[in-house]
XYZ file of C-alpha atoms in Angstrom:
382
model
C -20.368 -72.524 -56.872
C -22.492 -74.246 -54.227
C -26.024 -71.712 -53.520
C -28.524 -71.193 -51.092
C -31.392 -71.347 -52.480
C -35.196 -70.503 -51.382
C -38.310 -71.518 -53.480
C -41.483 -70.466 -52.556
C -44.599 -72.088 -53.828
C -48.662 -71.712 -53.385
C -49.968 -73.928 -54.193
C -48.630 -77.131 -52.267
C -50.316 -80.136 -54.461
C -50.596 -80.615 -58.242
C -48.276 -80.134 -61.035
C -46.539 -76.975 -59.128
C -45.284 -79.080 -56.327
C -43.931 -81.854 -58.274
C -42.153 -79.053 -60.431
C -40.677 -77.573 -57.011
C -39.460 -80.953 -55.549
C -37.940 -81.819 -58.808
C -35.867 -79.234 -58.614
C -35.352 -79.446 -54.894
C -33.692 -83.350 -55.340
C -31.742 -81.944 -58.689
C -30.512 -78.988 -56.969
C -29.411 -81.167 -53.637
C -27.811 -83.782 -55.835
C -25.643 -80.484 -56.857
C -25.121 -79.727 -53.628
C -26.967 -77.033 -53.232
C -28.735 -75.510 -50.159
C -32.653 -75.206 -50.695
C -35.182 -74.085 -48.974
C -39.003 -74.219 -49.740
C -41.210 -71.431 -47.935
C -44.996 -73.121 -48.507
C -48.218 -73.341 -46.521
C -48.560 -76.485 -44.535
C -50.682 -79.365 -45.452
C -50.543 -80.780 -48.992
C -47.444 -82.583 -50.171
C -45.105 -80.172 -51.505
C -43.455 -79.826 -47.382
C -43.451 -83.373 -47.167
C -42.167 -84.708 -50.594
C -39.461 -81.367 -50.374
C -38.162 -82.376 -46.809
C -37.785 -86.143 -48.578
C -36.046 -84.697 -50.904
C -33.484 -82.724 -48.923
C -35.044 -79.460 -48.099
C -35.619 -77.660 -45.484
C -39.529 -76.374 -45.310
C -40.154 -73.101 -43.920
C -43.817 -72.434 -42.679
C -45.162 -69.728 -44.776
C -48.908 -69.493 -44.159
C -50.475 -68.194 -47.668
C -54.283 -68.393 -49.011
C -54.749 -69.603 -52.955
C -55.964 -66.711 -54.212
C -55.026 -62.826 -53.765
C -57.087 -61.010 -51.504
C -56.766 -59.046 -48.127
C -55.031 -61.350 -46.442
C -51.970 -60.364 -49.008
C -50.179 -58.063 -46.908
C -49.577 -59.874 -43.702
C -48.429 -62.937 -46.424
C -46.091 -60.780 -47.895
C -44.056 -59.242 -44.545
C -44.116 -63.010 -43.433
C -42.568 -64.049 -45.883
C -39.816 -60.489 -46.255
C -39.063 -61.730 -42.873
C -38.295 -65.774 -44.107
C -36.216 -64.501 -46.906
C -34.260 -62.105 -44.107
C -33.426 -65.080 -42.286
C -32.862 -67.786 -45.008
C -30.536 -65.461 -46.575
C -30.678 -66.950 -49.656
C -28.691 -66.336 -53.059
C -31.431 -66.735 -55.106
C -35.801 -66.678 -54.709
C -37.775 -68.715 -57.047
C -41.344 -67.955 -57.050
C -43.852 -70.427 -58.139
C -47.373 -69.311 -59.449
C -49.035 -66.495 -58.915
C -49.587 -66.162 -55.205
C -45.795 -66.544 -54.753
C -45.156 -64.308 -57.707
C -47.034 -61.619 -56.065
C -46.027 -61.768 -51.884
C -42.377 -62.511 -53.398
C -41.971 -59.648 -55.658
C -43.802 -57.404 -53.055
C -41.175 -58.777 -50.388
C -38.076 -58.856 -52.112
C -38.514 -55.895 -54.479
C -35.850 -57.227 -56.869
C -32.500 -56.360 -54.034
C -32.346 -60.024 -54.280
C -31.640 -61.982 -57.589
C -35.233 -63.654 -58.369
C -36.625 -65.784 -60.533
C -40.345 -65.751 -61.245
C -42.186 -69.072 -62.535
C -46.007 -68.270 -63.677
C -46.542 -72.142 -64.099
C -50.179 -70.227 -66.209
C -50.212 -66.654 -66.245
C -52.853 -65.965 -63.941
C -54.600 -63.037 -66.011
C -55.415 -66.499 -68.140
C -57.681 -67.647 -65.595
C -60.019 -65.064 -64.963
C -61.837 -62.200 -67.184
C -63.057 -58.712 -67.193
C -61.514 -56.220 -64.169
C -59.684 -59.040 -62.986
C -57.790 -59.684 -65.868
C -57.317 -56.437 -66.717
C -55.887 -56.193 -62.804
C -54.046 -59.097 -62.907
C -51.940 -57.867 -66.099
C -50.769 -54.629 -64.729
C -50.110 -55.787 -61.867
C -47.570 -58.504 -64.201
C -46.317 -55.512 -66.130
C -45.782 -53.765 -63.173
C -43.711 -56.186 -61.109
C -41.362 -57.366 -63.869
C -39.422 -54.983 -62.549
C -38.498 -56.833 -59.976
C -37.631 -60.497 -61.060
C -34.287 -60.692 -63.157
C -36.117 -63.462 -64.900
C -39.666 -64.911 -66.096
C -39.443 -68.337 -66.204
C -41.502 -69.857 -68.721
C -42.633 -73.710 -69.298
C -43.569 -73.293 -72.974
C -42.814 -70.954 -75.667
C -47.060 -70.088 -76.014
C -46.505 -69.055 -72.585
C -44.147 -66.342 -72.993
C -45.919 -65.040 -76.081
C -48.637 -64.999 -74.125
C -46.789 -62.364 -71.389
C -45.263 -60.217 -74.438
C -48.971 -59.800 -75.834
C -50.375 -58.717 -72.384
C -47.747 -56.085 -72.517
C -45.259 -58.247 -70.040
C -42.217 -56.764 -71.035
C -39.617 -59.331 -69.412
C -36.148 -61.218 -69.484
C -37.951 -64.477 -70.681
C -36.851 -67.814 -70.341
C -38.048 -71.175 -71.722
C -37.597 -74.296 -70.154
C -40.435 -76.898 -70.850
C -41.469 -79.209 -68.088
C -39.537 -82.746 -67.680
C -40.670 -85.609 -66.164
C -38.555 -88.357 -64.208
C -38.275 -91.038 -66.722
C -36.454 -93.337 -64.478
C -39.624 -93.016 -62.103
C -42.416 -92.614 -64.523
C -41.833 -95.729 -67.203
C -43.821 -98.288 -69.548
C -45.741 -100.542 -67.037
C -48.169 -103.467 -67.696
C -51.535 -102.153 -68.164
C -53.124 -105.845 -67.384
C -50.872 -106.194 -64.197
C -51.931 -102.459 -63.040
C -55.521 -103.062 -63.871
C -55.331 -106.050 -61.764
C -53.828 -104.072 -58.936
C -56.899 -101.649 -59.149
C -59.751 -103.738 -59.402
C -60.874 -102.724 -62.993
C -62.521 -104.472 -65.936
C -59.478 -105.984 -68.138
C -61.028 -105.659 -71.544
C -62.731 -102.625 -71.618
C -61.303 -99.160 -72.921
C -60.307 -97.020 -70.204
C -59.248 -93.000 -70.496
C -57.833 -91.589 -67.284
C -57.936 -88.050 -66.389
C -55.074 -87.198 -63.876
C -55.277 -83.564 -61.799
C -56.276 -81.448 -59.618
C -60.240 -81.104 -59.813
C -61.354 -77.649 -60.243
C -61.976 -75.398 -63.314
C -58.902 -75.185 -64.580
C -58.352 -78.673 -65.198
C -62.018 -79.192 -67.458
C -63.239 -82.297 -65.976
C -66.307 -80.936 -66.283
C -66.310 -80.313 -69.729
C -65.075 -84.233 -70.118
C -68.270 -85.171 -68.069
C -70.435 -83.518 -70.176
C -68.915 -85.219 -73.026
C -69.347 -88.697 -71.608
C -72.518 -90.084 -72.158
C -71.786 -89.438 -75.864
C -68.431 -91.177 -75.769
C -70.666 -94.198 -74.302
C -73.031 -94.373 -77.012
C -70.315 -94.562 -79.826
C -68.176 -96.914 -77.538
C -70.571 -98.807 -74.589
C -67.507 -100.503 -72.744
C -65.422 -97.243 -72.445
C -64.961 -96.439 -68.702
C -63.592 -93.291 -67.235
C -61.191 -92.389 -64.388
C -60.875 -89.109 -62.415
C -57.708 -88.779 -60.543
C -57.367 -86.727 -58.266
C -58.382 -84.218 -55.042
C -59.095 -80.561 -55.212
C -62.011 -77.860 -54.651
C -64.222 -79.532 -57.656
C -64.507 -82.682 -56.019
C -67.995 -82.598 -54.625
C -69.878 -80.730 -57.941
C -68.150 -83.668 -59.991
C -69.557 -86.234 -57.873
C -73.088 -85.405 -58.325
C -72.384 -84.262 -61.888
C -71.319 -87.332 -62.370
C -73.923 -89.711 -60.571
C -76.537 -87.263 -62.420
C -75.142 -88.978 -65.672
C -77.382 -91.835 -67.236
C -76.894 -95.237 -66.063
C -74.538 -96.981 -66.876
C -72.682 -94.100 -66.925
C -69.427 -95.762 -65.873
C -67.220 -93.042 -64.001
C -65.490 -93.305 -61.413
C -63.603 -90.773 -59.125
C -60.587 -91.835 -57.254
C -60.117 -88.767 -55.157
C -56.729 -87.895 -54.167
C -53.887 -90.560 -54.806
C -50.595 -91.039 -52.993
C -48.854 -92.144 -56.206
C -50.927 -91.848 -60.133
C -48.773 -93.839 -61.709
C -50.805 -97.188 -61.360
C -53.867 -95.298 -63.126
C -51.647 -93.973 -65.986
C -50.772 -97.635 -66.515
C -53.923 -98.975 -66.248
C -54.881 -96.430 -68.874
C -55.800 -96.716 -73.097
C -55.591 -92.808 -73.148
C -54.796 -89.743 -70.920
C -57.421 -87.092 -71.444
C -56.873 -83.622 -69.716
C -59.421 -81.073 -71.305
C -57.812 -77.414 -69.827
C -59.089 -74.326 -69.870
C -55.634 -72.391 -69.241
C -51.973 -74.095 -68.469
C -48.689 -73.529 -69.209
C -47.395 -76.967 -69.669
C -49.544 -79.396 -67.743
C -47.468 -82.105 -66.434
C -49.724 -85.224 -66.451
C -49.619 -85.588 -69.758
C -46.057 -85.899 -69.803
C -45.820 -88.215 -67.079
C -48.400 -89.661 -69.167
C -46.268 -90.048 -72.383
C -43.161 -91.683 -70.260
C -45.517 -94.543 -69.672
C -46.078 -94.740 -73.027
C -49.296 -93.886 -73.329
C -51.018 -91.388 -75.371
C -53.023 -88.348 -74.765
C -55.521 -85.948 -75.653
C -55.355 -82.710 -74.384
C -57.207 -79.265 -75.483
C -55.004 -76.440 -77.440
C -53.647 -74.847 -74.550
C -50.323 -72.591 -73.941
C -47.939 -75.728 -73.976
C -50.056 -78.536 -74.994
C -49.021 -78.372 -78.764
C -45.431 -78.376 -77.563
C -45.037 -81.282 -75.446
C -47.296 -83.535 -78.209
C -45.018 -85.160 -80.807
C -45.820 -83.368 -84.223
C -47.725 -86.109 -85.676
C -50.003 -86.845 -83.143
C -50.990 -83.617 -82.801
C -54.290 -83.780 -85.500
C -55.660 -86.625 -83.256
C -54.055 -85.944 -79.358
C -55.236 -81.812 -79.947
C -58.705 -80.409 -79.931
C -60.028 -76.675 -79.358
C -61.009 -75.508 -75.569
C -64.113 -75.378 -74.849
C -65.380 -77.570 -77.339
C -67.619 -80.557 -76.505
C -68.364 -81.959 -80.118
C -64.509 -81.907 -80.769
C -64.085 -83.962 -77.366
C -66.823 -86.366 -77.837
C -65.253 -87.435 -81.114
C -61.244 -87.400 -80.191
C -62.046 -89.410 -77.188
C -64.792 -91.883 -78.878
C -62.195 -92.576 -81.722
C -59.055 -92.940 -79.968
C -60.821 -95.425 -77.057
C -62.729 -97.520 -80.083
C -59.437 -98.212 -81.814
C -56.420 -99.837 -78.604
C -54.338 -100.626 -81.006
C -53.832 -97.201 -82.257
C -54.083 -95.984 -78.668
C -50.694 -98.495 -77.696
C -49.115 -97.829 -81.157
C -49.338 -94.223 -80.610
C -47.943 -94.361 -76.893
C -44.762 -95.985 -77.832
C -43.759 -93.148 -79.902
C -44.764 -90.502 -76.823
C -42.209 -92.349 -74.564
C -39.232 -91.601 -77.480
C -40.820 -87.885 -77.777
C -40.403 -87.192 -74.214
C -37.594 -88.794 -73.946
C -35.494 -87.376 -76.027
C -37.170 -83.950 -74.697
C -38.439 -83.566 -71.642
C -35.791 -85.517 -69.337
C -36.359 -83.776 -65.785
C -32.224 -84.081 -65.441
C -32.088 -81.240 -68.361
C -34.261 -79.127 -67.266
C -32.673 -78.898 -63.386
C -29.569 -78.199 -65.616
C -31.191 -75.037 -67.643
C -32.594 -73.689 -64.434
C -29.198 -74.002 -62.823
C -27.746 -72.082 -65.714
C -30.773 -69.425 -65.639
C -29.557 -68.974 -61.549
C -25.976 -68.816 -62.131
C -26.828 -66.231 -65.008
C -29.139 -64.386 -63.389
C -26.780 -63.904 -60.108
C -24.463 -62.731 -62.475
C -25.733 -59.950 -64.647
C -25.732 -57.305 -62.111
C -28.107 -58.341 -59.502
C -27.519 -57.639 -56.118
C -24.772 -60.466 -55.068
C -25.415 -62.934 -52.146
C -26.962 -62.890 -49.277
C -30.346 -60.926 -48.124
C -29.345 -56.989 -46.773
C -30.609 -56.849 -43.204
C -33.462 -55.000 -44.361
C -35.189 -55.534 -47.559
């Protein structure tokens, strides 16, 4: 049974949007009809329409605030005219407008991609978790990218129809490459050890934390170099926290990249220190090129690691003696590094093939249009 459906995703860059347009070419390939209801600017609108969407202008700030009501009857009146099948909200801006618009007459599908109670603390979190238990109600399904991630709902009292389907990466896109070749094609030293740190740049991501950590890194291994790869809100504080390092301090930040998949290459190790995730996907884009990384003990980092790297690729949050030695030993030793990124490719190959995971979804829709949800197409009022 061919579908319509409508996705509808803030944010529009990062992990989130290559989840959505993922699914977007799967779903096409199927022959589905999908729609994606986004902001503009970023590259989830573009890289959707590429894929063989069609983008509907839904104007939406990151975070909640007063600006959530007018969001939410701007978007009630998308879904009216999309009439989709299905909604799938991504995140936590979408999970809120969405569930506010739609109210559940619709079969939906709600995606945390990080629960967003995770991110904050005190009233906020307290907010942010009743409003979750509240509006469970009205999804037929959460969505979950990692099994720590549902746990995580059920002990915040989100009381759900939870499913888990981990995060895949295109392996036909994202394969082994020549690190000397992609070096090359960068302009970087050839010898030296190199970690790469690929996401957005703001708090959630750490790459503060992994600044902090550096100039320790550098006196245990003097020709290490680090990358920062990536755009976001961070950008500026990093820059000056990192040219307030001591010299040689050997960073360098690449802003926002059309394609990361020459800096992966180029790469010894893939470092992402996170505060909160669900399952980042980086580090499994990382993996497919066969190359190794070392990520903090996050919802869905232990998960997507192969078992036995996880005493060396997994250190505690928050923790910059742990990070100073995980990333001084793994860039001191190549070897290792290479040896230990041929068995990632296997890992996440055998697991995380994006092909699968458009499948489960596809299952999840066809299962949760038919368990009593209200049956196609949007009422004229909703």
């Amino acid at each position: 049974m061919n579908l319509t459906i409508l996705h509808v995703s803030q944010p529009v860059d990062g992990g989130v949007a290559r989840v959505v347009t993922d699914l977007v070419q799967g779903q096409r390939v199927a022959g589905h009809r999908v729609l994606v209801a986004c902001p503009q600017g970023g590259r989830l609108g573009r890289e959707a329409v590429a894929a063989g969407a069609e983008v509907l202008h839904w104007p939406a700030r990151r975070s909640p605030g007063p600006s959530v009501p007018g969001e939410t009857r701007r978007l009630r009146r998308l879904v009216q005219a999309a009439a989709p099948d299905l909604v799938h909200l991504h995140s936590a801006k979408a999970g809120l407008a969405g569930r506010l618009a739609v109210r559940g007459r619709l079969p939906t599908v709600f995606q945390p991609h990080a629960w967003s109670f995770a991110a904050v603390t005190g009233p906020l979190a307290r907010a942010g978790c009743r409003w979750e238990r509240y509006a469970t109600r009205w999804a037929g399904s959460v969505l979950c990218v990692s099994e720590q991630e549902r746990l995580d709902g059920l002990a915040a009292g989100v009381r759900a129809d939870y499913t888990v389907v981990p995060n895949g990466v295109d392996l036909r896109r994202y394969a082994p490459a020549e690190r000397r070749a992609a070096r090359l094609s960068l302009g970087l030293d050839l010898s030296g050890p190199l970690a790469v740190c690929v996401g957005r740049l703001c708090r959630q991501k750490g790459q503060d934390l992994l600044l902090a950590a550096w100039p320790a890194v550098l006196r245990r291994v003097p020709t290490a170099r680090l990358a920062l790869v990536g755009g976001g809100p961070d950008a500026q504080a990093l820059a000056a926290q990192a040219r307030a390092l001591p010299e040689p301090y050997r960073v360098r930040l690449t802003g926002d990249v059309p394609d990361p998949r020459p800096w992966l290459a180029a790469a010894d190790l893939v470092v992402l220190p996170s505060r909160w995730e669900g399952m980042a996907l980086a580090p499994l884009e990382a993996m497919a090129m066969a190359r190794p990384v070392l990520l903090t003990d996050v919802p869905g980092a232990r998960e997507q690691l192969p078992p036995a790297h996880r005493a060396a690729g997994l250190i505690a949050a928050r923790d910059p003696a742990a990070l100073t030695h995980a990333l001084a030993e793994a860039l001191a030793d190549p070897l290792e590094c290479a040896r230990r990124g041929g068995e990632a490719r296997e890992w996440v190959t055998a697991r995380h093939d994006v092909r699968s995971v458009v499948a489960r979804v596809s299952e999840l829709y066809q299962k949760s249009i038919g368990d009593g949800q209200p049956p196609s197409r949007v009422p004229a009022r909703i």
